[in-house]
XYZ file of C-alpha atoms in Angstrom:
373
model
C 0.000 0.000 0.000
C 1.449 2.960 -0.923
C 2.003 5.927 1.198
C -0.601 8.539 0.810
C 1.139 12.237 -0.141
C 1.222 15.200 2.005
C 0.655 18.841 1.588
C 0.663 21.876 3.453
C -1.765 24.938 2.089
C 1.662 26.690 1.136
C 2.380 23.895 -1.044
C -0.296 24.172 -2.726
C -0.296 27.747 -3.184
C 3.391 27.111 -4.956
C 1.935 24.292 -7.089
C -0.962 26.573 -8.198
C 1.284 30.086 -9.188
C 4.385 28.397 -10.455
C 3.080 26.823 -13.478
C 1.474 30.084 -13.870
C 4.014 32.303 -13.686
C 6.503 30.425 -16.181
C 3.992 30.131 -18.903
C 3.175 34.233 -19.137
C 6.955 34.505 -19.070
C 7.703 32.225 -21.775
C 4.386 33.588 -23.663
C 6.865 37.263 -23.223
C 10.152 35.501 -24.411
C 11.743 34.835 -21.110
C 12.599 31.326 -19.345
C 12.422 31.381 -16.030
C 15.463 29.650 -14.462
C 16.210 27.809 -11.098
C 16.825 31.241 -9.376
C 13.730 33.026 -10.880
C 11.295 29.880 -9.351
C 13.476 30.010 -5.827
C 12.875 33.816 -6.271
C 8.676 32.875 -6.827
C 8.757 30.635 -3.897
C 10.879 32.551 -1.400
C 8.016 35.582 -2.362
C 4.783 33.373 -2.021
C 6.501 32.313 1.473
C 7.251 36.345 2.842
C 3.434 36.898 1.524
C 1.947 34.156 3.660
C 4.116 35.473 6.826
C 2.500 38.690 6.034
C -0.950 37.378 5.559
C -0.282 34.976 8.835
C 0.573 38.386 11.047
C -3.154 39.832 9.777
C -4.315 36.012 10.625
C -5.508 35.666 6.865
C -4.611 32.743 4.056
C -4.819 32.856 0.557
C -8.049 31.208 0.548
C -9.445 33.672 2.959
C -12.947 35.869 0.722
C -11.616 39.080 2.547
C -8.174 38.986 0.025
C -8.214 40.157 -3.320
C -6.010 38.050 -5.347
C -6.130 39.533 -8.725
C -2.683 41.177 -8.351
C -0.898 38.098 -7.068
C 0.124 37.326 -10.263
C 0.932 40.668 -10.917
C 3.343 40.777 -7.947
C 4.591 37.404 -8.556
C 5.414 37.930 -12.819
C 7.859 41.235 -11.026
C 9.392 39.184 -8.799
C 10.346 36.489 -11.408
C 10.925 38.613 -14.120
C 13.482 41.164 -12.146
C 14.695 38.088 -9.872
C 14.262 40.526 -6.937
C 14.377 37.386 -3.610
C 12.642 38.225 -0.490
C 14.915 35.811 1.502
C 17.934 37.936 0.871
C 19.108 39.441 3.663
C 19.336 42.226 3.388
C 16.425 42.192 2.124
C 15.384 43.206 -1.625
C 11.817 43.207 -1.450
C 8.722 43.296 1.254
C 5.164 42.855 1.548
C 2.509 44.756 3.057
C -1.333 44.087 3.337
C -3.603 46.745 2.814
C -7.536 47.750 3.181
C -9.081 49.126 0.001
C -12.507 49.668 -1.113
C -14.121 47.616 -3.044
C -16.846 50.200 -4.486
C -19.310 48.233 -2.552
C -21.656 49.134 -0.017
C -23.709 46.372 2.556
C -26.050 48.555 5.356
C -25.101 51.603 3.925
C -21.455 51.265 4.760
C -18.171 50.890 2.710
C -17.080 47.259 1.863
C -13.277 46.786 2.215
C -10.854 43.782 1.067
C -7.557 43.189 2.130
C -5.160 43.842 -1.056
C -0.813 42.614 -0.938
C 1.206 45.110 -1.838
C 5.159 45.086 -2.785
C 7.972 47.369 -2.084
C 11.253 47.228 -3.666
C 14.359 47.619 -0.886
C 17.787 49.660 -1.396
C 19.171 46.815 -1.723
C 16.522 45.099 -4.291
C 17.474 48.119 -6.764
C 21.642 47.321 -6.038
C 20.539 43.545 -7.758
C 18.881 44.968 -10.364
C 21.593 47.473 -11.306
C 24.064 44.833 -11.439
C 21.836 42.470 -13.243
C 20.674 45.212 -15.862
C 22.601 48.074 -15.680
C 23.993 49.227 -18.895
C 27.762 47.939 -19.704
C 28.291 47.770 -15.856
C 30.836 45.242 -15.245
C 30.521 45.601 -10.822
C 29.199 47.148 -8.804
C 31.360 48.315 -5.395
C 29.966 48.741 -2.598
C 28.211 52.249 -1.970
C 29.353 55.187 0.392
C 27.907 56.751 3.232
C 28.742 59.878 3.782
C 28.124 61.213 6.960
C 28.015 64.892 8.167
C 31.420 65.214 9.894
C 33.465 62.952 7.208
C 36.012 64.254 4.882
C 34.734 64.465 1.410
C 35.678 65.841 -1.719
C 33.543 66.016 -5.162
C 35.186 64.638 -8.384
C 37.006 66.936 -10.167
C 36.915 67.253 -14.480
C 40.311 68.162 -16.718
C 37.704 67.702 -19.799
C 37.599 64.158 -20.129
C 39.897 63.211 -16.996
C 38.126 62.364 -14.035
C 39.815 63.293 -10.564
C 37.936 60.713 -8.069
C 36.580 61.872 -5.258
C 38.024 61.578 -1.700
C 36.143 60.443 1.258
C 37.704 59.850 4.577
C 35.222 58.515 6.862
C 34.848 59.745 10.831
C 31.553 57.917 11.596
C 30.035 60.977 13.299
C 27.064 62.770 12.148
C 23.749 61.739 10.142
C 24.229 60.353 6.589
C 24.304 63.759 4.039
C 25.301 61.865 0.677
C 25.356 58.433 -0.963
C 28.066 57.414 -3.073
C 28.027 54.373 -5.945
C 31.032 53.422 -7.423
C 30.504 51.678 -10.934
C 32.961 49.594 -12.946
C 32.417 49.788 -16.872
C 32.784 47.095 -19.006
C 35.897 49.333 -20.201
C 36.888 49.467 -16.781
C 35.896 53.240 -16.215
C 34.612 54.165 -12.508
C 31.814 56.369 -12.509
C 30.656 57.852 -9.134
C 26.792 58.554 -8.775
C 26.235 60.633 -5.909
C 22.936 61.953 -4.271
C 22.232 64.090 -1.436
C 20.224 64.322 1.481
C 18.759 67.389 0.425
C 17.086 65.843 -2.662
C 15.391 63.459 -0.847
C 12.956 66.499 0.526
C 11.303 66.288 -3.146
C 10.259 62.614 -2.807
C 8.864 63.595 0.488
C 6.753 66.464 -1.146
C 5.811 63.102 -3.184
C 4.342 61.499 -0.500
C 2.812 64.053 1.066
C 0.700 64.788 -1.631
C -0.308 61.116 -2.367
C -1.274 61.519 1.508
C -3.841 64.513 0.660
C -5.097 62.047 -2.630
C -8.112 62.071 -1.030
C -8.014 64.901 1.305
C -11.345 67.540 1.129
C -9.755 69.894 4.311
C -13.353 69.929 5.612
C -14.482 71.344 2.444
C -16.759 68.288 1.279
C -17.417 65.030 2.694
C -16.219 63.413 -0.395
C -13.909 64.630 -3.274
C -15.521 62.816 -6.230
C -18.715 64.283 -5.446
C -17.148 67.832 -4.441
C -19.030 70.897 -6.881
C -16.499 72.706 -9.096
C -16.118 75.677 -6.854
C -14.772 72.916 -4.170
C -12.661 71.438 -5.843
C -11.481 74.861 -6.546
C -10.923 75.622 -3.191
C -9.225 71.941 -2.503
C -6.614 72.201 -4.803
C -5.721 76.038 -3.388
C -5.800 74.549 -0.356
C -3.559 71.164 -1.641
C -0.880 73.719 -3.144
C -0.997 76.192 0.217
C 0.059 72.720 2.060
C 2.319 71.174 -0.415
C 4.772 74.760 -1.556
C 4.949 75.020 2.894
C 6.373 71.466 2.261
C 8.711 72.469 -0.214
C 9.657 75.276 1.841
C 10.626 73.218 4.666
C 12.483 70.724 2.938
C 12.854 67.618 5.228
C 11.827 69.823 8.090
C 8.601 68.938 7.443
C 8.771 65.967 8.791
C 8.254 67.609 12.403
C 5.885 70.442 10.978
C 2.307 69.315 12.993
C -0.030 70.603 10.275
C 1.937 67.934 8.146
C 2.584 65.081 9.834
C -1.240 63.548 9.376
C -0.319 63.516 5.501
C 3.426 61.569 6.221
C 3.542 57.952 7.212
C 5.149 56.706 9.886
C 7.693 54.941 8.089
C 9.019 58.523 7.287
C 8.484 60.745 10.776
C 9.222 57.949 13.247
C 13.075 58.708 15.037
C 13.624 54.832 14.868
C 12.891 54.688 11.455
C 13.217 58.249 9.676
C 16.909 58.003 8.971
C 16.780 54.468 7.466
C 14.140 55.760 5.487
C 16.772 59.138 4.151
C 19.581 56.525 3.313
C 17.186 54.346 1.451
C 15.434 57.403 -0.494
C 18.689 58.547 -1.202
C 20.075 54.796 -2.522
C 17.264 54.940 -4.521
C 17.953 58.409 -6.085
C 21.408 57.543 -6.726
C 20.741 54.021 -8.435
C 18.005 55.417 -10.923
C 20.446 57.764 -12.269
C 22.423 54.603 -13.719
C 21.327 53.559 -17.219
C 19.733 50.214 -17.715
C 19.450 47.263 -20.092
C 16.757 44.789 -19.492
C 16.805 43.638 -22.786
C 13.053 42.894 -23.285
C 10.201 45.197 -23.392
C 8.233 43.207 -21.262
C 11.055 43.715 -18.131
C 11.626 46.806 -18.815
C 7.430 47.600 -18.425
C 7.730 45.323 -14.812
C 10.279 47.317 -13.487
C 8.601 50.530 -14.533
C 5.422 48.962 -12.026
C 7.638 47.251 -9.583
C 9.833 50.418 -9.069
C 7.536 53.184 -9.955
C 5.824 55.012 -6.842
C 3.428 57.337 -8.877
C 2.085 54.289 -10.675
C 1.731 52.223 -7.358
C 0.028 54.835 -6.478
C -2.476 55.165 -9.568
C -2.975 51.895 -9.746
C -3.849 52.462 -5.851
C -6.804 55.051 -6.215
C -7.701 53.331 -9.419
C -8.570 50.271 -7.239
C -9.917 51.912 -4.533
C -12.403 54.076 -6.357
C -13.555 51.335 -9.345
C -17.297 50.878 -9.866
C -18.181 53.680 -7.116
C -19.565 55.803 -9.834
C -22.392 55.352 -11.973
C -22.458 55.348 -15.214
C -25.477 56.217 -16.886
C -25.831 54.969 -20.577
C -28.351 56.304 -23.200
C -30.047 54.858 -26.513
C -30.495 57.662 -29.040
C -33.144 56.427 -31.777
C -31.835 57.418 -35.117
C -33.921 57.736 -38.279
C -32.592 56.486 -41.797
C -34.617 57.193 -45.201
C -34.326 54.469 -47.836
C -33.196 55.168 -51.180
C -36.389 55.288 -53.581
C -34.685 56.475 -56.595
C -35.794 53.815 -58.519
C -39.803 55.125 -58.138
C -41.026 51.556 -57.868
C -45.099 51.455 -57.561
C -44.743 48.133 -55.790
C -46.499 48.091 -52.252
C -43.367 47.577 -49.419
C -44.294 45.059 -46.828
C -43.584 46.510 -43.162
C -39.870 45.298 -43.301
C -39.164 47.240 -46.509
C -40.865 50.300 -44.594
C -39.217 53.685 -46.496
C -38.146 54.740 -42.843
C -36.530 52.215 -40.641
C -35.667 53.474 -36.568
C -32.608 51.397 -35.543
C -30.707 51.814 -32.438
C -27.392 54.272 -32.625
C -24.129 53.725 -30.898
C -24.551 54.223 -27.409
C -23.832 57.613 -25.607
C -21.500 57.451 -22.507
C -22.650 60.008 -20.143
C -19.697 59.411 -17.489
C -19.673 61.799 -14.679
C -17.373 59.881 -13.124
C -13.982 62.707 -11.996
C -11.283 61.400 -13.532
C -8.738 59.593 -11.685
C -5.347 61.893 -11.166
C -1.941 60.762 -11.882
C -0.359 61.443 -8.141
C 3.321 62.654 -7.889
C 6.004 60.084 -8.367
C 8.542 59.517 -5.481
C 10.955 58.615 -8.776
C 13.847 60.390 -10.215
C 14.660 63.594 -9.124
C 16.939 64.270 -11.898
């Protein structure tokens, strides 16, 4: 008798996505090796930790699964693992409307969401990053450490110099990159820029914000919406004016997560900004259009965040559609005397396209916490 074959509910989540996955890929012209299906698994597994803390499973009605697959096709595609350590990529569940309403309140489902780490963008620099050769391990340059900027003699480059003390918060990041010619280029970014991708943030805070002026911005009157966005820009130039001191500014913090204003976490959150900044300055190569439109989504914040309100606002409108009856004379030019029966009738009524009266308020692109150069 043979022995009968076990299987936990994570196991069966693997077996379900993996086929899956590598058949879209290989529909888009990409195999998916041994490390991309370690990559899939070692994902599906960080998901179900994250699903376990909010005592959920995949099976569970109150998860929305449709972007799964989404999630999954980035991780496989741009080989990003969530084992790494540290890490490259996280997971985070989230409540989002479902346009719904039961008892006159709003239905919610819980919705996964991915974030790419510093150091998921170092692997995908030295994966696709054009003619790199290496990538060195980055600098951090802290406030009270010797530094000095590379120096041009037209096409010479002087390197910089950085002696490091240890003292002092981080001001700059540094990347050293070896070309395939065996060039260094050094892609710095600064503290200070990061105060533009938290202007970013704070306005995909205030997406949704009415400042008391409505209950609800989708069904504010034009005047309103007048006064929200004077009162959006009054918010967001004070932010601008304050730089990163507006992450202590009270009349700001309700629009700034914690991840940013939190002491424990705020400065992890600078280094990792600036990482970012730095490594989207360096060309890539991904070879295939289909990557290259993945990492646009995976790494993206302004279309996270699209894709965000897109979900969380779907069928809430109406949409009211209306039949116009449209009259069309036959041609009689030939002056027959022959009676018509009713379906040769000189004037037939037929249906015309149908009219889309949408008053639906169209869905704004938010600002991206991308490129700041």
């Amino acid at each position: 008798m043979s022995n009968p074959v076990y299987s936990t509910a994570l196991t069966k989540v693997n077996d379900t996505f993996l086929p899956m996955i590598e058949n879209q890929l290989v529909g888009n012209g990409l195999n998916m090796d041994q490390y991309a299906k370690q990559c899939v698994m070692n994902a599906l597994s960080a998901i179900n930790s994250a699903l376990d803390a909010k005592q959920l499973t995949f099976a569970d009605d109150q998860l929305d699964k449709s972007n799964v697959t989404t999630i999954l096709l980035q991780i496989a595609s741009l080989k990003l693992n969530a084992a790494a350590s540290p890490r490259e990529v996280f997971f985070t569940i989230r409540n989002v409307k479902t346009g719904k309403k039961e008892n006159n309140r709003d239905v919610y489902k819980k919705v996964i969401e991915m974030g790419v780490e510093g150091d998921g963008n170092d692997a995908i620099l030295s994966r696709f990053g054009r003619h790199v050769k290496e990538v060195r391990q980055y600098w951090l340059v802290r406030e009270d450490d010797i530094f000095e900027y590379p120096s041009f003699n037209g096409l010479e480059m002087i390197p910089p110099r950085w002696t490091p003390k240890g003292k002092g918060p981080v001001v700059r990041v540094v990347y050293p990159v070896i070309r395939d010619n065996d060039i260094i280029d050094y892609y710095i970014s600064e503290r200070e820029e990061v105060a533009k991708n938290l202007v970013a943030h704070i306005n995909n805070g205030m997406m949704n914000e009415t400042f008391g002026i409505c209950a609800d911005r989708y069904n504010a009157t034009a005047e309103q919406k007048k006064q929200i966005t004077a009162k959006k820009s009054e918010y967001l130039k004070k932010a601008a004016e304050l730089g990163l001191g507006a992450l202590d500014d009270p009349d700001l913090l309700q629009w700034i997560s914690p991840a940013w204003s939190e002491f424990h976490s705020r400065e992890s959150m600078l280094i990792r900004k600036m990482r970012n900044n730095a490594v989207k300055k360096i060309p890539k190569d991904f070879g295939n259009a289909f990557v290259e439109m993945v990492h646009s989504e995976a790494t993206d914040d302004g279309y996270t965040e699209s894709r965000r309100e897109i979900v969380e606002n779907s069928n809430s409108q109406p949409i009211d559609v209306e039949f116009e009856a449209r009259t069309i004379p036959m041609d009689n030019s030939d002056n027959s005397s022959e009676l018509e029966s009713p379906a040769q009738s000189t004037n037939k009524t037929e249906p015309a396209s149908a009219v889309i009266n949408n008053d639906a308020a169209p869905i704004s692109s938010p600002g991206a916490d991308g490129p700041l150069f």
